[in-house]
mmCIF file of N, CA and C in Angstrom:
data_model
loop_
_atom_site.group_PDB
_atom_site.id
_atom_site.type_symbol
_atom_site.label_atom_id
_atom_site.label_comp_id
_atom_site.label_asym_id
_atom_site.label_seq_id
_atom_site.Cartn_x
_atom_site.Cartn_y
_atom_site.Cartn_z
ATOM 1 N N GLN M 244 16.104 -12.689 -1.348
ATOM 2 C CA GLN M 244 15.565 -11.365 -1.431
ATOM 3 C C GLN M 244 15.921 -10.756 -2.771
ATOM 4 N N VAL M 245 15.297 -9.618 -3.045
ATOM 5 C CA VAL M 245 15.507 -8.892 -4.284
ATOM 6 C C VAL M 245 15.926 -7.469 -3.950
ATOM 7 N N GLN M 246 16.928 -6.997 -4.644
ATOM 8 C CA GLN M 246 17.352 -5.615 -4.521
ATOM 9 C C GLN M 246 16.892 -4.837 -5.743
ATOM 10 N N LEU M 247 16.434 -3.630 -5.511
ATOM 11 C CA LEU M 247 15.916 -2.778 -6.567
ATOM 12 C C LEU M 247 16.636 -1.443 -6.533
ATOM 13 N N VAL M 248 17.057 -0.987 -7.692
ATOM 14 C CA VAL M 248 17.756 0.288 -7.806
ATOM 15 C C VAL M 248 17.102 1.109 -8.893
ATOM 16 N N GLU M 249 16.587 2.273 -8.512
ATOM 17 C CA GLU M 249 15.992 3.195 -9.468
ATOM 18 C C GLU M 249 17.043 4.166 -9.980
ATOM 19 N N SER M 250 16.840 4.641 -11.187
ATOM 20 C CA SER M 250 17.716 5.643 -11.761
ATOM 21 C C SER M 250 16.942 6.451 -12.786
ATOM 22 N N GLY M 251 17.488 7.594 -13.146
ATOM 23 C CA GLY M 251 16.903 8.412 -14.191
ATOM 24 C C GLY M 251 16.180 9.649 -13.718
ATOM 25 N N GLY M 252 16.016 9.815 -12.423
ATOM 26 C CA GLY M 252 15.343 10.994 -11.917
ATOM 27 C C GLY M 252 16.197 12.234 -12.077
ATOM 28 N N GLY M 253 15.563 13.377 -11.907
ATOM 29 C CA GLY M 253 16.273 14.630 -12.025
ATOM 30 C C GLY M 253 15.336 15.798 -12.162
ATOM 31 N N LEU M 254 15.889 16.904 -12.614
ATOM 32 C CA LEU M 254 15.137 18.134 -12.827
ATOM 33 C C LEU M 254 14.734 18.245 -14.285
ATOM 34 N N VAL M 255 13.513 18.661 -14.516
ATOM 35 C CA VAL M 255 13.021 18.832 -15.874
ATOM 36 C C VAL M 255 11.988 19.953 -15.881
ATOM 37 N N GLN M 256 11.925 20.666 -16.979
ATOM 38 C CA GLN M 256 10.935 21.718 -17.118
ATOM 39 C C GLN M 256 9.574 21.133 -17.468
ATOM 40 N N ALA M 257 8.534 21.848 -17.106
ATOM 41 C CA ALA M 257 7.186 21.420 -17.462
ATOM 42 C C ALA M 257 7.085 21.212 -18.963
ATOM 43 N N GLY M 258 6.449 20.110 -19.347
ATOM 44 C CA GLY M 258 6.337 19.750 -20.746
ATOM 45 C C GLY M 258 7.434 18.832 -21.235
ATOM 46 N N GLY M 259 8.458 18.653 -20.434
ATOM 47 C CA GLY M 259 9.566 17.798 -20.808
ATOM 48 C C GLY M 259 9.301 16.344 -20.498
ATOM 49 N N SER M 260 10.329 15.529 -20.696
ATOM 50 C CA SER M 260 10.214 14.084 -20.519
ATOM 51 C C SER M 260 11.377 13.543 -19.708
ATOM 52 N N LEU M 261 11.118 12.443 -19.036
ATOM 53 C CA LEU M 261 12.131 11.689 -18.325
ATOM 54 C C LEU M 261 11.828 10.207 -18.476
ATOM 55 N N ARG M 262 12.875 9.418 -18.413
ATOM 56 C CA ARG M 262 12.722 7.975 -18.443
ATOM 57 C C ARG M 262 13.406 7.392 -17.217
ATOM 58 N N LEU M 263 12.624 6.758 -16.364
ATOM 59 C CA LEU M 263 13.142 6.120 -15.174
ATOM 60 C C LEU M 263 13.386 4.644 -15.435
ATOM 61 N N SER M 264 14.372 4.095 -14.756
ATOM 62 C CA SER M 264 14.679 2.681 -14.877
ATOM 63 C C SER M 264 14.791 2.060 -13.500
ATOM 64 N N CYS M 265 14.441 0.792 -13.420
ATOM 65 C CA CYS M 265 14.566 0.020 -12.201
ATOM 66 C C CYS M 265 15.242 -1.294 -12.540
ATOM 67 N N ALA M 266 16.348 -1.570 -11.884
ATOM 68 C CA ALA M 266 17.088 -2.806 -12.090
ATOM 69 C C ALA M 266 16.919 -3.707 -10.875
ATOM 70 N N ALA M 267 16.514 -4.937 -11.110
ATOM 71 C CA ALA M 267 16.324 -5.909 -10.047
ATOM 72 C C ALA M 267 17.460 -6.916 -10.041
ATOM 73 N N SER M 268 17.901 -7.271 -8.861
ATOM 74 C CA SER M 268 18.939 -8.281 -8.703
ATOM 75 C C SER M 268 18.605 -9.153 -7.507
ATOM 76 N N GLY M 269 19.261 -10.292 -7.423
ATOM 77 C CA GLY M 269 18.984 -11.236 -6.368
ATOM 78 C C GLY M 269 18.102 -12.364 -6.874
ATOM 79 N N ARG M 270 17.054 -12.667 -6.140
ATOM 80 C CA ARG M 270 16.161 -13.773 -6.483
ATOM 81 C C ARG M 270 15.101 -13.311 -7.472
ATOM 82 N N THR M 271 15.555 -12.874 -8.628
ATOM 83 C CA THR M 271 14.646 -12.346 -9.639
ATOM 84 C C THR M 271 13.733 -13.414 -10.218
ATOM 85 N N LEU M 272 14.103 -14.681 -10.076
ATOM 86 C CA LEU M 272 13.257 -15.769 -10.548
ATOM 87 C C LEU M 272 11.908 -15.779 -9.849
ATOM 88 N N MET M 273 11.844 -15.207 -8.658
ATOM 89 C CA MET M 273 10.636 -15.233 -7.851
ATOM 90 C C MET M 273 9.694 -14.063 -8.116
ATOM 91 N N ILE M 274 10.073 -13.151 -8.974
ATOM 92 C CA ILE M 274 9.269 -11.955 -9.194
ATOM 93 C C ILE M 274 7.961 -12.295 -9.892
ATOM 94 N N ARG M 275 6.855 -11.846 -9.316
ATOM 95 C CA ARG M 275 5.546 -11.975 -9.939
ATOM 96 C C ARG M 275 5.157 -10.700 -10.680
ATOM 97 N N GLN M 276 5.452 -9.576 -10.088
ATOM 98 C CA GLN M 276 5.181 -8.305 -10.724
ATOM 99 C C GLN M 276 6.114 -7.246 -10.170
ATOM 100 N N MET M 277 6.319 -6.209 -10.955
ATOM 101 C CA MET M 277 7.069 -5.048 -10.518
ATOM 102 C C MET M 277 6.228 -3.814 -10.792
ATOM 103 N N GLY M 278 6.280 -2.880 -9.886
ATOM 104 C CA GLY M 278 5.445 -1.704 -10.012
ATOM 105 C C GLY M 278 6.182 -0.416 -9.704
ATOM 106 N N TRP M 279 5.661 0.653 -10.265
ATOM 107 C CA TRP M 279 6.125 1.997 -9.969
ATOM 108 C C TRP M 279 5.112 2.692 -9.065
ATOM 109 N N PHE M 280 5.602 3.361 -8.061
ATOM 110 C CA PHE M 280 4.806 4.170 -7.167
ATOM 111 C C PHE M 280 5.477 5.527 -7.021
ATOM 112 N N ARG M 281 4.729 6.497 -6.559
ATOM 113 C CA ARG M 281 5.320 7.801 -6.301
ATOM 114 C C ARG M 281 4.705 8.416 -5.062
ATOM 115 N N GLN M 282 5.471 9.280 -4.441
ATOM 116 C CA GLN M 282 5.004 9.983 -3.271
ATOM 117 C C GLN M 282 5.382 11.450 -3.405
ATOM 118 N N ALA M 283 4.374 12.283 -3.552
ATOM 119 C CA ALA M 283 4.569 13.714 -3.677
ATOM 120 C C ALA M 283 4.604 14.344 -2.291
ATOM 121 N N PRO M 284 5.183 15.529 -2.184
ATOM 122 C CA PRO M 284 5.228 16.201 -0.883
ATOM 123 C C PRO M 284 3.838 16.369 -0.284
ATOM 124 N N GLY M 285 3.684 15.954 0.953
ATOM 125 C CA GLY M 285 2.420 16.096 1.649
ATOM 126 C C GLY M 285 1.351 15.102 1.255
ATOM 127 N N LYS M 286 1.691 14.121 0.431
ATOM 128 C CA LYS M 286 0.720 13.144 -0.019
ATOM 129 C C LYS M 286 1.192 11.729 0.281
ATOM 130 N N ASP M 287 0.238 10.806 0.279
ATOM 131 C CA ASP M 287 0.562 9.399 0.461
ATOM 132 C C ASP M 287 1.124 8.810 -0.823
ATOM 133 N N ARG M 288 1.804 7.698 -0.678
ATOM 134 C CA ARG M 288 2.336 7.000 -1.825
ATOM 135 C C ARG M 288 1.187 6.493 -2.701
ATOM 136 N N GLU M 289 1.315 6.671 -4.009
ATOM 137 C CA GLU M 289 0.270 6.262 -4.928
ATOM 138 C C GLU M 289 0.821 5.370 -6.031
ATOM 139 N N PHE M 290 -0.048 4.553 -6.566
ATOM 140 C CA PHE M 290 0.304 3.640 -7.638
ATOM 141 C C PHE M 290 0.458 4.390 -8.950
ATOM 142 N N VAL M 291 1.491 4.039 -9.710
ATOM 143 C CA VAL M 291 1.739 4.640 -11.012
ATOM 144 C C VAL M 291 1.500 3.634 -12.134
ATOM 145 N N GLY M 292 2.159 2.501 -12.064
ATOM 146 C CA GLY M 292 2.012 1.480 -13.087
ATOM 147 C C GLY M 292 2.725 0.213 -12.677
ATOM 148 N N ARG M 293 2.484 -0.865 -13.418
ATOM 149 C CA ARG M 293 3.085 -2.143 -13.067
ATOM 150 C C ARG M 293 3.283 -3.001 -14.305
ATOM 151 N N VAL M 294 4.128 -4.007 -14.158
ATOM 152 C CA VAL M 294 4.329 -5.051 -15.151
ATOM 153 C C VAL M 294 4.120 -6.386 -14.458
ATOM 154 N N VAL M 295 3.205 -7.198 -14.976
ATOM 155 C CA VAL M 295 2.979 -8.539 -14.462
ATOM 156 C C VAL M 295 3.935 -9.482 -15.167
ATOM 157 N N TRP M 296 4.830 -10.087 -14.396
ATOM 158 C CA TRP M 296 5.898 -10.883 -14.993
ATOM 159 C C TRP M 296 5.406 -12.162 -15.650
ATOM 160 N N SER M 297 4.301 -12.714 -15.167
ATOM 161 C CA SER M 297 3.835 -13.989 -15.686
ATOM 162 C C SER M 297 3.354 -13.905 -17.128
ATOM 163 N N ASN M 298 2.811 -12.759 -17.526
ATOM 164 C CA ASN M 298 2.271 -12.628 -18.873
ATOM 165 C C ASN M 298 2.693 -11.351 -19.588
ATOM 166 N N GLY M 299 3.468 -10.513 -18.941
ATOM 167 C CA GLY M 299 3.921 -9.280 -19.557
ATOM 168 C C GLY M 299 2.899 -8.165 -19.582
ATOM 169 N N ARG M 300 1.761 -8.368 -18.968
ATOM 170 C CA ARG M 300 0.718 -7.347 -18.954
ATOM 171 C C ARG M 300 1.188 -6.108 -18.210
ATOM 172 N N THR M 301 0.850 -4.955 -18.750
ATOM 173 C CA THR M 301 1.159 -3.692 -18.107
ATOM 174 C C THR M 301 -0.122 -2.956 -17.765
ATOM 175 N N ASP M 302 -0.107 -2.288 -16.646
ATOM 176 C CA ASP M 302 -1.249 -1.500 -16.192
ATOM 177 C C ASP M 302 -0.754 -0.148 -15.732
ATOM 178 N N MET M 303 -1.513 0.881 -16.061
ATOM 179 C CA MET M 303 -1.178 2.230 -15.657
ATOM 180 C C MET M 303 -2.309 2.827 -14.841
ATOM 181 N N SER M 304 -1.944 3.733 -13.981
ATOM 182 C CA SER M 304 -2.949 4.524 -13.302
ATOM 183 C C SER M 304 -3.796 5.248 -14.336
ATOM 184 N N ASP M 305 -5.110 5.249 -14.126
ATOM 185 C CA ASP M 305 -6.011 5.882 -15.084
ATOM 186 C C ASP M 305 -5.669 7.352 -15.302
ATOM 187 N N SER M 306 -5.243 8.016 -14.256
ATOM 188 C CA SER M 306 -4.965 9.440 -14.349
ATOM 189 C C SER M 306 -3.678 9.744 -15.100
ATOM 190 N N LEU M 307 -2.807 8.757 -15.239
ATOM 191 C CA LEU M 307 -1.516 8.965 -15.883
ATOM 192 C C LEU M 307 -1.424 8.333 -17.257
ATOM 193 N N GLU M 308 -2.307 7.427 -17.565
ATOM 194 C CA GLU M 308 -2.284 6.773 -18.867
ATOM 195 C C GLU M 308 -2.436 7.805 -19.975
ATOM 196 N N GLY M 309 -1.570 7.697 -20.963
ATOM 197 C CA GLY M 309 -1.533 8.667 -22.042
ATOM 198 C C GLY M 309 -0.297 9.527 -21.981
ATOM 199 N N ARG M 310 0.155 9.843 -20.790
ATOM 200 C CA ARG M 310 1.402 10.571 -20.597
ATOM 201 C C ARG M 310 2.529 9.648 -20.153
ATOM 202 N N PHE M 311 2.209 8.683 -19.322
ATOM 203 C CA PHE M 311 3.199 7.758 -18.775
ATOM 204 C C PHE M 311 3.010 6.383 -19.391
ATOM 205 N N THR M 312 4.119 5.685 -19.592
ATOM 206 C CA THR M 312 4.093 4.327 -20.104
ATOM 207 C C THR M 312 5.100 3.492 -19.343
ATOM 208 N N VAL M 313 4.691 2.310 -18.912
ATOM 209 C CA VAL M 313 5.577 1.413 -18.202
ATOM 210 C C VAL M 313 6.030 0.309 -19.153
ATOM 211 N N PHE M 314 7.292 -0.040 -19.071
ATOM 212 C CA PHE M 314 7.874 -1.095 -19.888
ATOM 213 C C PHE M 314 8.577 -2.085 -18.978
ATOM 214 N N GLY M 315 8.535 -3.343 -19.351
ATOM 215 C CA GLY M 315 9.247 -4.368 -18.622
ATOM 216 C C GLY M 315 10.080 -5.234 -19.543
ATOM 217 N N ASP M 316 11.289 -5.530 -19.134
ATOM 218 C CA ASP M 316 12.154 -6.470 -19.833
ATOM 219 C C ASP M 316 12.313 -7.670 -18.916
ATOM 220 N N LEU M 317 11.556 -8.725 -19.197
ATOM 221 C CA LEU M 317 11.525 -9.875 -18.315
ATOM 222 C C LEU M 317 12.807 -10.690 -18.354
ATOM 223 N N VAL M 318 13.587 -10.524 -19.415
ATOM 224 C CA VAL M 318 14.854 -11.234 -19.522
ATOM 225 C C VAL M 318 15.927 -10.538 -18.693
ATOM 226 N N LYS M 319 15.994 -9.232 -18.805
ATOM 227 C CA LYS M 319 16.987 -8.457 -18.076
ATOM 228 C C LYS M 319 16.548 -8.095 -16.661
ATOM 229 N N ASN M 320 15.289 -8.377 -16.341
ATOM 230 C CA ASN M 320 14.742 -8.042 -15.028
ATOM 231 C C ASN M 320 14.847 -6.540 -14.748
ATOM 232 N N THR M 321 14.426 -5.774 -15.721
ATOM 233 C CA THR M 321 14.399 -4.333 -15.570
ATOM 234 C C THR M 321 13.016 -3.813 -15.929
ATOM 235 N N MET M 322 12.700 -2.660 -15.398
ATOM 236 C CA MET M 322 11.437 -2.006 -15.666
ATOM 237 C C MET M 322 11.701 -0.528 -15.859
ATOM 238 N N SER M 323 10.999 0.065 -16.812
ATOM 239 C CA SER M 323 11.185 1.471 -17.115
ATOM 240 C C SER M 323 9.858 2.201 -17.042
ATOM 241 N N LEU M 324 9.950 3.489 -16.829
ATOM 242 C CA LEU M 324 8.784 4.360 -16.825
ATOM 243 C C LEU M 324 9.102 5.562 -17.690
ATOM 244 N N GLN M 325 8.427 5.654 -18.825
ATOM 245 C CA GLN M 325 8.575 6.805 -19.707
ATOM 246 C C GLN M 325 7.542 7.844 -19.314
ATOM 247 N N MET M 326 8.000 9.020 -18.975
ATOM 248 C CA MET M 326 7.134 10.094 -18.522
ATOM 249 C C MET M 326 7.231 11.251 -19.505
ATOM 250 N N ASN M 327 6.114 11.582 -20.126
ATOM 251 C CA ASN M 327 6.057 12.655 -21.108
ATOM 252 C C ASN M 327 5.115 13.755 -20.638
ATOM 253 N N VAL M 328 5.280 14.919 -21.215
ATOM 254 C CA VAL M 328 4.458 16.084 -20.905
ATOM 255 C C VAL M 328 4.368 16.244 -19.386
ATOM 256 N N LEU M 329 5.497 16.295 -18.763
ATOM 257 C CA LEU M 329 5.548 16.364 -17.311
ATOM 258 C C LEU M 329 4.981 17.681 -16.798
ATOM 259 N N LYS M 330 4.327 17.584 -15.665
ATOM 260 C CA LYS M 330 3.707 18.722 -15.016
ATOM 261 C C LYS M 330 4.310 18.903 -13.634
ATOM 262 N N PRO M 331 4.249 20.115 -13.098
ATOM 263 C CA PRO M 331 4.762 20.315 -11.735
ATOM 264 C C PRO M 331 4.142 19.363 -10.715
ATOM 265 N N GLU M 332 2.893 18.978 -10.910
ATOM 266 C CA GLU M 332 2.227 18.060 -9.999
ATOM 267 C C GLU M 332 2.808 16.657 -10.038
ATOM 268 N N ASP M 333 3.640 16.366 -11.043
ATOM 269 C CA ASP M 333 4.312 15.079 -11.116
ATOM 270 C C ASP M 333 5.538 15.021 -10.212
ATOM 271 N N THR M 334 5.910 16.139 -9.636
ATOM 272 C CA THR M 334 7.055 16.172 -8.732
ATOM 273 C C THR M 334 6.824 15.217 -7.570
ATOM 274 N N ALA M 335 7.737 14.280 -7.394
ATOM 275 C CA ALA M 335 7.589 13.260 -6.365
ATOM 276 C C ALA M 335 8.843 12.410 -6.330
ATOM 277 N N VAL M 336 8.932 11.602 -5.296
ATOM 278 C CA VAL M 336 9.914 10.533 -5.261
ATOM 279 C C VAL M 336 9.263 9.308 -5.879
ATOM 280 N N TYR M 337 9.896 8.748 -6.885
ATOM 281 C CA TYR M 337 9.362 7.601 -7.593
ATOM 282 C C TYR M 337 10.065 6.339 -7.117
ATOM 283 N N TYR M 338 9.266 5.347 -6.732
ATOM 284 C CA TYR M 338 9.771 4.113 -6.165
ATOM 285 C C TYR M 338 9.474 2.928 -7.067
ATOM 286 N N CYS M 339 10.402 2.019 -7.121
ATOM 287 C CA CYS M 339 10.233 0.735 -7.770
ATOM 288 C C CYS M 339 9.976 -0.314 -6.699
ATOM 289 N N ALA M 340 9.045 -1.223 -6.955
ATOM 290 C CA ALA M 340 8.712 -2.268 -6.003
ATOM 291 C C ALA M 340 8.555 -3.597 -6.722
ATOM 292 N N ALA M 341 8.838 -4.678 -6.011
ATOM 293 C CA ALA M 341 8.727 -6.023 -6.560
ATOM 294 C C ALA M 341 7.877 -6.890 -5.664
ATOM 295 N N ASP M 342 7.012 -7.677 -6.287
ATOM 296 C CA ASP M 342 6.162 -8.643 -5.608
ATOM 297 C C ASP M 342 6.713 -10.028 -5.911
ATOM 298 N N LEU M 343 7.091 -10.761 -4.881
ATOM 299 C CA LEU M 343 7.681 -12.082 -5.053
ATOM 300 C C LEU M 343 6.668 -13.180 -4.791
ATOM 301 N N ALA M 344 6.827 -14.283 -5.490
ATOM 302 C CA ALA M 344 5.983 -15.449 -5.277
ATOM 303 C C ALA M 344 6.228 -16.038 -3.896
ATOM 304 N N GLY M 345 5.172 -16.606 -3.326
ATOM 305 C CA GLY M 345 5.291 -17.266 -2.043
ATOM 306 C C GLY M 345 5.121 -16.360 -0.837
ATOM 307 N N THR M 346 4.736 -15.125 -1.058
ATOM 308 C CA THR M 346 4.507 -14.187 0.027
ATOM 309 C C THR M 346 3.070 -13.692 -0.025
ATOM 310 N N GLY M 347 2.575 -13.245 1.097
ATOM 311 C CA GLY M 347 1.206 -12.759 1.156
ATOM 312 C C GLY M 347 1.046 -11.310 0.772
ATOM 313 N N ALA M 348 2.104 -10.544 0.841
ATOM 314 C CA ALA M 348 2.041 -9.130 0.532
ATOM 315 C C ALA M 348 2.021 -8.904 -0.972
ATOM 316 N N ASP M 349 1.408 -7.795 -1.374
ATOM 317 C CA ASP M 349 1.389 -7.442 -2.791
ATOM 318 C C ASP M 349 2.787 -7.088 -3.296
ATOM 319 N N TYR M 350 3.502 -6.288 -2.540
ATOM 320 C CA TYR M 350 4.863 -5.895 -2.869
ATOM 321 C C TYR M 350 5.747 -6.119 -1.656
ATOM 322 N N ASP M 351 6.830 -6.827 -1.864
ATOM 323 C CA ASP M 351 7.694 -7.271 -0.782
ATOM 324 C C ASP M 351 8.951 -6.438 -0.624
ATOM 325 N N PHE M 352 9.462 -5.922 -1.729
ATOM 326 C CA PHE M 352 10.723 -5.197 -1.699
ATOM 327 C C PHE M 352 10.588 -3.890 -2.444
ATOM 328 N N TRP M 353 11.286 -2.901 -1.938
ATOM 329 C CA TRP M 353 11.220 -1.553 -2.468
ATOM 330 C C TRP M 353 12.611 -0.980 -2.662
ATOM 331 N N GLY M 354 12.752 -0.169 -3.703
ATOM 332 C CA GLY M 354 13.973 0.580 -3.885
ATOM 333 C C GLY M 354 13.970 1.819 -3.018
ATOM 334 N N GLN M 355 15.058 2.557 -3.076
ATOM 335 C CA GLN M 355 15.199 3.757 -2.264
ATOM 336 C C GLN M 355 14.517 4.972 -2.879
ATOM 337 N N GLY M 356 14.144 4.881 -4.137
ATOM 338 C CA GLY M 356 13.448 5.960 -4.792
ATOM 339 C C GLY M 356 14.381 6.887 -5.547
ATOM 340 N N THR M 357 13.821 7.561 -6.531
ATOM 341 C CA THR M 357 14.557 8.565 -7.288
ATOM 342 C C THR M 357 13.694 9.809 -7.408
ATOM 343 N N GLN M 358 14.290 10.950 -7.175
ATOM 344 C CA GLN M 358 13.557 12.207 -7.141
ATOM 345 C C GLN M 358 13.310 12.731 -8.544
ATOM 346 N N VAL M 359 12.073 13.084 -8.813
ATOM 347 C CA VAL M 359 11.687 13.763 -10.044
ATOM 348 C C VAL M 359 11.119 15.117 -9.671
ATOM 349 N N THR M 360 11.717 16.160 -10.184
ATOM 350 C CA THR M 360 11.262 17.512 -9.912
ATOM 351 C C THR M 360 10.957 18.209 -11.225
ATOM 352 N N VAL M 361 9.733 18.673 -11.361
ATOM 353 C CA VAL M 361 9.283 19.347 -12.569
ATOM 354 C C VAL M 361 9.080 20.816 -12.240
ATOM 355 N N SER M 362 9.814 21.669 -12.893
ATOM 356 C CA SER M 362 9.732 23.098 -12.649
ATOM 357 C C SER M 362 8.685 23.734 -13.548
ATOM 358 N N SER M 363 8.078 24.788 -13.059
ATOM 359 C CA SER M 363 7.061 25.501 -13.813
ATOM 360 C C SER M 363 7.642 26.709 -14.507
#
């Protein structure tokens, strides 16, 4: 199995920036991709961005591209999310997830999440 730990969340004023990190441990050799998701109050969990481990490709949600950038360090098995020009609507719990080879699910393991709160 893989354990995921998010860090970097906190309080920030609108227009500010935060950088989230996700550290993977365990059977990291099996990781196919790692992704960021978020869940805002009263809303379903939504996709933010991902890193495909096989080729280093990164993908961002169309609505967030330009403000958010996802980074992956395939050697250290870490993934980061740089969030700029934050808006109150970005307030959510941000989750890191990992997709392992040999499983049918898109994402097999999830972190506990880190809270991001953007004040207006």
